[in-house]
Short mmCIF file of C-alpha atoms in Angstrom, two decimals:
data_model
loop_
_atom_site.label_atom_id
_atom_site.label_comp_id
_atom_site.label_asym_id
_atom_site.label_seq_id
_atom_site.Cartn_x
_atom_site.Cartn_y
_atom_site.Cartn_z
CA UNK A 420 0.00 0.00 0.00
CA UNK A 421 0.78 3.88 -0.28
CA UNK A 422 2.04 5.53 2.80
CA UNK A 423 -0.68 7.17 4.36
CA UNK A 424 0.35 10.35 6.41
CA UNK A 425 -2.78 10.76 8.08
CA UNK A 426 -6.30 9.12 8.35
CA UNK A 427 -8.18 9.29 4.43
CA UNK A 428 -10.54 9.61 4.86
CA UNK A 429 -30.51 -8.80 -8.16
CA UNK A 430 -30.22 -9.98 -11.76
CA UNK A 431 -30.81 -12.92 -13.79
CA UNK A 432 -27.55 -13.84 -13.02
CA UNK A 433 -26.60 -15.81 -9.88
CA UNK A 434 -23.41 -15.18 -8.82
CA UNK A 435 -23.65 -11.80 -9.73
CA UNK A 436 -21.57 -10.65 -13.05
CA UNK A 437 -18.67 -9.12 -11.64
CA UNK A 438 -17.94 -12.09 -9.94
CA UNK A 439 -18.58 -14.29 -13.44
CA UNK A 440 -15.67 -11.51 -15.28
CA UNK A 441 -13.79 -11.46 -12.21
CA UNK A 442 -13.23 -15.64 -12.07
CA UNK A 443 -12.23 -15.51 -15.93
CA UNK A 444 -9.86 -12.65 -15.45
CA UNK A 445 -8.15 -14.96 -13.08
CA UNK A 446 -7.99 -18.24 -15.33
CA UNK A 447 -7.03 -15.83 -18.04
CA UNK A 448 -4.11 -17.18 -20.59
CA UNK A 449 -4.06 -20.70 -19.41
CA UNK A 450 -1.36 -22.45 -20.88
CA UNK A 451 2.40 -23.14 -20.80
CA UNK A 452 5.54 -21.56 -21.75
CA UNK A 453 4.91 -17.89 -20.89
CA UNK A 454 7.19 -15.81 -19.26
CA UNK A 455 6.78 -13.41 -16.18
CA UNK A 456 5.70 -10.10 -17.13
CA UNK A 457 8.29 -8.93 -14.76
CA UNK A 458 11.43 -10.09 -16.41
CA UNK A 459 9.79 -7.82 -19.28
CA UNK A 460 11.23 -4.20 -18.73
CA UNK A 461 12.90 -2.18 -21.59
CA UNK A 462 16.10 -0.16 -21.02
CA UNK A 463 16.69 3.12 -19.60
CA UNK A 464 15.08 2.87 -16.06
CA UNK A 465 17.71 4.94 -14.23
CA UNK A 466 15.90 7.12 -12.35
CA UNK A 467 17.88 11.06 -11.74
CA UNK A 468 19.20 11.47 -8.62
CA UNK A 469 17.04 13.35 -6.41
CA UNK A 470 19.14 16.87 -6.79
CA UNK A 471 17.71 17.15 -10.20
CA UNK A 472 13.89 16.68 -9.18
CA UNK A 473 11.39 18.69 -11.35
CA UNK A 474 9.76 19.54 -8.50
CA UNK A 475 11.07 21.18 -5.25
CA UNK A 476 11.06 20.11 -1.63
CA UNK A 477 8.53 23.06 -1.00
CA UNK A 478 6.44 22.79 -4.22
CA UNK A 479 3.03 24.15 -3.68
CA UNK A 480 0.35 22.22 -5.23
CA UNK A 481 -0.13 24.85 -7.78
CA UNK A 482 3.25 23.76 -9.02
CA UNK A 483 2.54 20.33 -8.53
CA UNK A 484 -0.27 20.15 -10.80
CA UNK A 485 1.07 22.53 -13.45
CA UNK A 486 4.07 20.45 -13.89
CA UNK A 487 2.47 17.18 -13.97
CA UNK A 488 -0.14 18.15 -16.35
CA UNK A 489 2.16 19.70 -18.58
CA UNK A 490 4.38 16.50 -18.59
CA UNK A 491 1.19 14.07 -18.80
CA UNK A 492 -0.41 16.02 -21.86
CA UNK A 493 2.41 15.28 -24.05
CA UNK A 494 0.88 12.27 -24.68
CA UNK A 495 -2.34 13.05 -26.12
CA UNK A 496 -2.69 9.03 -27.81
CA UNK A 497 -0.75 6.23 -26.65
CA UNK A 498 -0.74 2.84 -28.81
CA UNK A 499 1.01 -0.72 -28.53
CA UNK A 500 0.86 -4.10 -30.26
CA UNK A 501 3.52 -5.65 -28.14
CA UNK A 502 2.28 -5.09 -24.26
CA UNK A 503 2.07 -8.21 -22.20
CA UNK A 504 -0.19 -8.78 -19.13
CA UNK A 505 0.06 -10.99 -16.51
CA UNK A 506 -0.81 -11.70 -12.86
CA UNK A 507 -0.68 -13.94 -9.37
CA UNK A 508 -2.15 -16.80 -10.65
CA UNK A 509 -2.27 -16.97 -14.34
CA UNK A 510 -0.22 -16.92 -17.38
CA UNK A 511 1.10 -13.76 -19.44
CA UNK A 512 -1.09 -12.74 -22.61
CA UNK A 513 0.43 -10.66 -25.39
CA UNK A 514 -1.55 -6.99 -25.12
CA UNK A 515 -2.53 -4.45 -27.59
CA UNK A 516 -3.39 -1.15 -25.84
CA UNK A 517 -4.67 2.48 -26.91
CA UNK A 518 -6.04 5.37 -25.51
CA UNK A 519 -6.85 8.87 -27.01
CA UNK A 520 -7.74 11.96 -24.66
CA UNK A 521 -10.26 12.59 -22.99
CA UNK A 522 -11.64 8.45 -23.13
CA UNK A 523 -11.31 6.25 -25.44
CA UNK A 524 -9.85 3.51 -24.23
CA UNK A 525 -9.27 -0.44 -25.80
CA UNK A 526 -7.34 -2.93 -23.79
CA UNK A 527 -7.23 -6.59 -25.69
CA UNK A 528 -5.37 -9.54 -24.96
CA UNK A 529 -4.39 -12.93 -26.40
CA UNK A 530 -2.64 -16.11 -25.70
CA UNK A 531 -0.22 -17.98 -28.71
CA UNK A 532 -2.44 -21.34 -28.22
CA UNK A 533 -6.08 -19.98 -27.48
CA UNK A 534 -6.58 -16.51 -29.31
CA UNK A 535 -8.66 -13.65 -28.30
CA UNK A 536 -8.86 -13.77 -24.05
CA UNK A 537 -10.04 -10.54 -23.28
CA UNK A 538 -11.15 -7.21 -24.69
CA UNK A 539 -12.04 -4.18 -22.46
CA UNK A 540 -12.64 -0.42 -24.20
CA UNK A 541 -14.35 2.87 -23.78
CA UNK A 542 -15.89 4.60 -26.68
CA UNK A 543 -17.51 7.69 -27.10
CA UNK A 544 -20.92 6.21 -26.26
CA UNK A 545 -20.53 2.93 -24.60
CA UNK A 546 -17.95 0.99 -22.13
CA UNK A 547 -17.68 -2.64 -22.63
CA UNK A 548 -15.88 -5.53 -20.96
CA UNK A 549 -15.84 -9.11 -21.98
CA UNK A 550 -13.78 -12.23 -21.86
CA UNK A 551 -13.52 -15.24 -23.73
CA UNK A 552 -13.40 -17.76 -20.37
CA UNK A 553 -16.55 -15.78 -19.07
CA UNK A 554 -20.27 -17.25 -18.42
CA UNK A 555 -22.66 -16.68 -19.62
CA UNK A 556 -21.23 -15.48 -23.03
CA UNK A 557 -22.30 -11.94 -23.66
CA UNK A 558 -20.11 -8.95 -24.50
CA UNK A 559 -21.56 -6.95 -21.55
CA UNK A 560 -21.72 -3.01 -22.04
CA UNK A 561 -23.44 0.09 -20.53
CA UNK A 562 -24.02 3.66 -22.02
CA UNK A 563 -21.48 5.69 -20.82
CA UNK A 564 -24.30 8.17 -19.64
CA UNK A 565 -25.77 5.46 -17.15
CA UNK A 566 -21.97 4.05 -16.45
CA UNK A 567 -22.09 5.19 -12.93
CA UNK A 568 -26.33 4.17 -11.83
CA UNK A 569 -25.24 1.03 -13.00
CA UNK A 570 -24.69 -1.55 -10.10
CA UNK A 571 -23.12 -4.31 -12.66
CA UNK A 572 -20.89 -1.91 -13.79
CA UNK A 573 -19.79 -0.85 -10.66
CA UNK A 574 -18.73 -4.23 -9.58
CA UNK A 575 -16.63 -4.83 -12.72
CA UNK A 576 -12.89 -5.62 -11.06
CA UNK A 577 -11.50 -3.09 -14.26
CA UNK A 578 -13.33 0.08 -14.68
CA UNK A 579 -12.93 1.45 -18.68
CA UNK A 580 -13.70 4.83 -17.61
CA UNK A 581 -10.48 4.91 -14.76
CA UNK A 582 -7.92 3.23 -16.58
CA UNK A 583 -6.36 6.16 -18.74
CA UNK A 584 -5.24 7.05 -14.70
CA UNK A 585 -4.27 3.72 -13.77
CA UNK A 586 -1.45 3.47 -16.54
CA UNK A 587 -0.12 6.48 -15.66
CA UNK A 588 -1.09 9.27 -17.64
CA UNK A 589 -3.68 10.90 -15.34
CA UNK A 590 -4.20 14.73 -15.45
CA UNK A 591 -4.90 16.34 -12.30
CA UNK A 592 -7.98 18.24 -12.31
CA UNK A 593 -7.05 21.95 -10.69
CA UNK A 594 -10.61 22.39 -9.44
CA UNK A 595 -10.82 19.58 -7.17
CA UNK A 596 -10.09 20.36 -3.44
CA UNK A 597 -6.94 18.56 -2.91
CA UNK A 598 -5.62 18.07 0.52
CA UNK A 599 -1.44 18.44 0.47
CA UNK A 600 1.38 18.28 -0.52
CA UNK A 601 2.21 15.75 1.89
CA UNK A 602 5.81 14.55 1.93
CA UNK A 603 5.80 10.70 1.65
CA UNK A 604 9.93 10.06 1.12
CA UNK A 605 12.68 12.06 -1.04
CA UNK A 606 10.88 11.26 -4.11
CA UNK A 607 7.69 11.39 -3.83
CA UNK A 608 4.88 13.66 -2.24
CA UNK A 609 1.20 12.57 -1.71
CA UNK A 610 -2.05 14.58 -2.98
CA UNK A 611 -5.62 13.32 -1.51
CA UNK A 612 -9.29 14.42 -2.21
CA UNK A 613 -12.29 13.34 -0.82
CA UNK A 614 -14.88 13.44 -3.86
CA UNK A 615 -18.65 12.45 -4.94
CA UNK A 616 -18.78 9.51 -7.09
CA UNK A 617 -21.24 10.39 -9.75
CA UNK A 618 -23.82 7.09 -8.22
CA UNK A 619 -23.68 9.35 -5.15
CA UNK A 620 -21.06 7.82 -2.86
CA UNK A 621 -18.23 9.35 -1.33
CA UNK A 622 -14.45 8.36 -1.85
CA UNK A 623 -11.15 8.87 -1.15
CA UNK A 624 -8.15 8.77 -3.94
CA UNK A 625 -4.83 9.45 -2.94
CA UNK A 626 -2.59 9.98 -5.71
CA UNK A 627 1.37 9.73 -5.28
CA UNK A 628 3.58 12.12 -7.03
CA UNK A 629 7.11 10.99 -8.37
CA UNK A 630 8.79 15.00 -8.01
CA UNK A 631 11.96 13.31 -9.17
CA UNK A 632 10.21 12.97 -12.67
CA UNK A 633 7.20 15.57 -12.11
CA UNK A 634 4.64 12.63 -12.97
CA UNK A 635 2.33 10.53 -11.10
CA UNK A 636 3.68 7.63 -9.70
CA UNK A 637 0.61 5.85 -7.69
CA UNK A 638 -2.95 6.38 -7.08
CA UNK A 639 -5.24 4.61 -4.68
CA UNK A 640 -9.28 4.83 -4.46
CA UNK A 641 -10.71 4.01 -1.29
CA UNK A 642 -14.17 3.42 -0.98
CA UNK A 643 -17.17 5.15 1.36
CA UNK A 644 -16.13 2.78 4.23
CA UNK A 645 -12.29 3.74 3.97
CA UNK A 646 -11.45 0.30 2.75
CA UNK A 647 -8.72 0.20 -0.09
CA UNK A 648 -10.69 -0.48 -3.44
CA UNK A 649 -7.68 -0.21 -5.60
CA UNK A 650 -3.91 0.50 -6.08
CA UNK A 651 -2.49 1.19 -9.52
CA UNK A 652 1.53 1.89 -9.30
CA UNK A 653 4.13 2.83 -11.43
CA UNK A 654 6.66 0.30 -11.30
CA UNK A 655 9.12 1.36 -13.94
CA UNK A 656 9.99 4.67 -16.67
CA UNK A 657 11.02 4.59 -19.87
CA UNK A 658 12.44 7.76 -21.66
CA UNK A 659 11.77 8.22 -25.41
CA UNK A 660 14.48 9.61 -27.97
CA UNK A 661 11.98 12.25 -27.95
CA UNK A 662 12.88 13.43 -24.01
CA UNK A 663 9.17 12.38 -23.24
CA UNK A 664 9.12 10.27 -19.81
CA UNK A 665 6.39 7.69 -19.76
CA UNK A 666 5.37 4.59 -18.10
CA UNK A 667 6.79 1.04 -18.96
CA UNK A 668 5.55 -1.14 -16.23
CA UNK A 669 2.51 -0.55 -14.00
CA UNK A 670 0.68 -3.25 -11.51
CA UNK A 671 -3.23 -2.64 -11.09
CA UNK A 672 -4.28 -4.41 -7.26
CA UNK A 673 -7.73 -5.05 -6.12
CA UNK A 674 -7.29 -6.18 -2.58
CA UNK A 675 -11.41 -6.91 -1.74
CA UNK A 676 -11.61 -9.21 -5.04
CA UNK A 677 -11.52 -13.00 -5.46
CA UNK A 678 -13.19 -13.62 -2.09
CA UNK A 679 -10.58 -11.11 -0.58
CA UNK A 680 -7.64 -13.14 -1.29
CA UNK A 681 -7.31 -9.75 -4.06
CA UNK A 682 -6.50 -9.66 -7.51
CA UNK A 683 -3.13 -8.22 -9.11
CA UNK A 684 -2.33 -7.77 -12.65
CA UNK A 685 0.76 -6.49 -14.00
CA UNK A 686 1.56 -4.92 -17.57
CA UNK A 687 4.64 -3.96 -19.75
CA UNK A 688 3.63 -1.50 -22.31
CA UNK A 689 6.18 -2.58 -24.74
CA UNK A 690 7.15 0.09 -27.18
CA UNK A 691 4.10 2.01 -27.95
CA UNK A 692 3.32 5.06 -30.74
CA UNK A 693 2.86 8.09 -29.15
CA UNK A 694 0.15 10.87 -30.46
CA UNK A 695 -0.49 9.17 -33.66
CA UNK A 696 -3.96 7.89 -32.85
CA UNK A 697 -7.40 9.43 -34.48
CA UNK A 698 -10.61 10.03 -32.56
CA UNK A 699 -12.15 9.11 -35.64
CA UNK A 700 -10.77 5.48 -36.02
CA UNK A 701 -13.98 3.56 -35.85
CA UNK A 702 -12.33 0.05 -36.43
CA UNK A 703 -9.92 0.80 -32.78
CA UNK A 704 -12.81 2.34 -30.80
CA UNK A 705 -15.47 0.07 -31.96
CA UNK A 706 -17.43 -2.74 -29.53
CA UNK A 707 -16.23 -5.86 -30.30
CA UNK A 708 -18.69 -8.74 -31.98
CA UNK A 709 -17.97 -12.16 -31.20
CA UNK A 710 -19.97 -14.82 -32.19
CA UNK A 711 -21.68 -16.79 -30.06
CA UNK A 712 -20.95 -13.85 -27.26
CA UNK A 713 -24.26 -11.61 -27.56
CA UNK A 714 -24.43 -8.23 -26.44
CA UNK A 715 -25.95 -7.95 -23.09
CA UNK A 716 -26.33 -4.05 -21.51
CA UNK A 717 -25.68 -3.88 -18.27
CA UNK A 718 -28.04 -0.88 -17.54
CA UNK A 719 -31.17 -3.95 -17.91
CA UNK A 720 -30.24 -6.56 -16.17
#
C-alpha cells in the first residue's frame, strides 16, 4: 500500500456478473511456456538522482499540478501491439493497448495457443468488458451516460472509464479540493481528495507524485467505508528519444476481489506510438462482436 500520512478519509444472473468476469480474469491465458511479465522491462530505467527533481522540496500544489499536467499532456494518444499482461495466478497474454484523450480507451489480450482472451474499451458512447473464459457469453456493455447508476458496472474488477489514470497518464484536475502536498519520502509527495462519485457515494483517492520525474507515480481509491478499493503503481519509466518520460511497467491491485484473497495484474507497455492515434478510427474504438458472445447491456439486467 501507499504511505498514508494521516487518516483518508438482483439480476438474472446468480453469482452476480462481476464475480462471473472477475473468475475468468483470473484463469485468463491458461497455458504453458509464458514468461513473467516482470522479467519484461525495456532499457533506460535509471531514475535522476534526487538533486535534479522537477519539483522542489517546497512545491506548492499549484506547481505540482502545473508540472504534472504539462508533462502528462504530451501524450495526447498512446498505442502498442507488443504489451504483455500478466498476474498472481495466471499466465502472461500478449496486449494491444490504446487510448486517445479525454476516453477512449481499448485494452485486448491474447494467448499464442487460445486466441482472443479478453477485450475491455471505452468509446464515445458505450464501455464494454468481456472475456472469452466468461459465463454466460455476452459482451456486456453500458451507455457511458448510465456508467455510474449502473450496479453491474460498478462491480466490474476493471473500470474502462479509470484506466487512462491507472497506466499512468492521469491529469490532475485543478478544481478539485486537494488536501497536500504531503511529503511521503525524497521522491515522492502525496495529494488526496475526498470526492462524490457520480452514483452518489463518497471516496477517497490518494494519488502519489514521483517530483523526481514531475509525474504521477501511484494512485489509490478508497471506498465510502475507507477500505482500499484499488492501487495502480508505477513500477518502472522509460524515456523516449523524444525526451518524453512515460510509463513502462505498472501493476493494477484489487485487494477486496476474489473472495478477498485480491486480484493483481501487471503490464509492460512494450514500445508504444505516441500521439499518432485518431478520434475518428472507428475500427480501434469500436465494440467488439464475437460470435456466439451476444451483447448484453448492463443498464437492464
Amino acid at each position: 500500500m501507499l504511505r498514508r500520512t494521516s487518516d483518508i478519509a438482483e439480476s438474472n444472473f446468480s453469482p452476480k456478473i462481476g464475480r462471473f468476469l472477475l473468475a475468468a480474469l483470473i484463469l485468463l491465458g491458461a497455458g504453458t511456456g509464458c514468461q513473467s511479465v516482470r522479467a519484461l522491462f525495456r532499457g533506460n530505467n535509471t531514475s535522476p538522482p534526487v538533486s535534479q527533481a522537477v519539483l522542489g522540496e517546497q512545491a506548492t500544489l499549484l506547481e505540482i499540478i502545473t508540472v504534472v499536467n504539462a508533462n502528462v499532456q504530451k501524450i495526447d494518444s498512446f498505442a502498442t501491439t507488443n504489451a504483455t499482461l500478466g498476474g498472481d495466478g495466471f499466465f502472461t497474454l500478449k496486449g494491444e493497448i490504446a487510448f486517445k484523450r479525454p476516453g477512449l480507451f481499448r485494452l485486448r489480450g491474447s494467448h499464442a495457443v487460445s486466441g482472443a482472451e479478453i477485450d475491455i474499451g471505452r468509446n464515445q458512447e458505450v464501455s464494454w468488458m468481456w472475456v472469452g473464459k466468461a459465463e454466460p457469453k455476452a459482451t456486456y456493455y453500458v451507455r457511458n451516460d448510465q456508467y455510474a447508476s449502473c450496479q453491474f458496472a460498478q462491480e466490474l474488477p476493471i473500470d474502462p472509464t479509470w484506466m487512462i489514470d491507472a497506466m499512468g497518464f492521469g491529469i490532475l484536475d485543478p478544481h478539485l479540493p486537494y488536501e497536500g502536498p504531503f511529503p511521503v519520502d525524497e521522491a515522492h509527495v502525496e495529494l488526496r481528495v475526498k470526492e462524490k462519485t457520480a452514483s452518489g457515494n463518497m471516496r477517497t483517492r490518494v494519488i502519489l507524485i514521483n517530483r523526481v520525474r514531475g509525474l504521477p507515480a501511484a494512485q489509490q481509491i478508497y471506498d465510502k467505508y475507507d477500505t482500499l478499493a484499488v492501487d495502480s503503481r508505477v513500477k518502472s519509466y522509460h524515456t523516449e528519444d523524444s525526451g518524453i518520460t512515460l510509463p513502462q511497467t505498472i501493476e493494477i491491485r484489487c485487494p477486496k476481489e476474489n473472495d478477498g484473497k485480491g486480484m493483481t495484474i501487471h503490464i509492460n507497455f512494450g514500445t508504444p506510438t505516441l500521439n499518432h492515434l485518431d478520434a475518428n478510427n472507428t475500427h480501434l474504438w469500436a465494440m467488439p462482436q464475437f460470435p456466439g458472445y451476444p451483447p448484453k447491456n448492463m443498464a437492464n439486467l
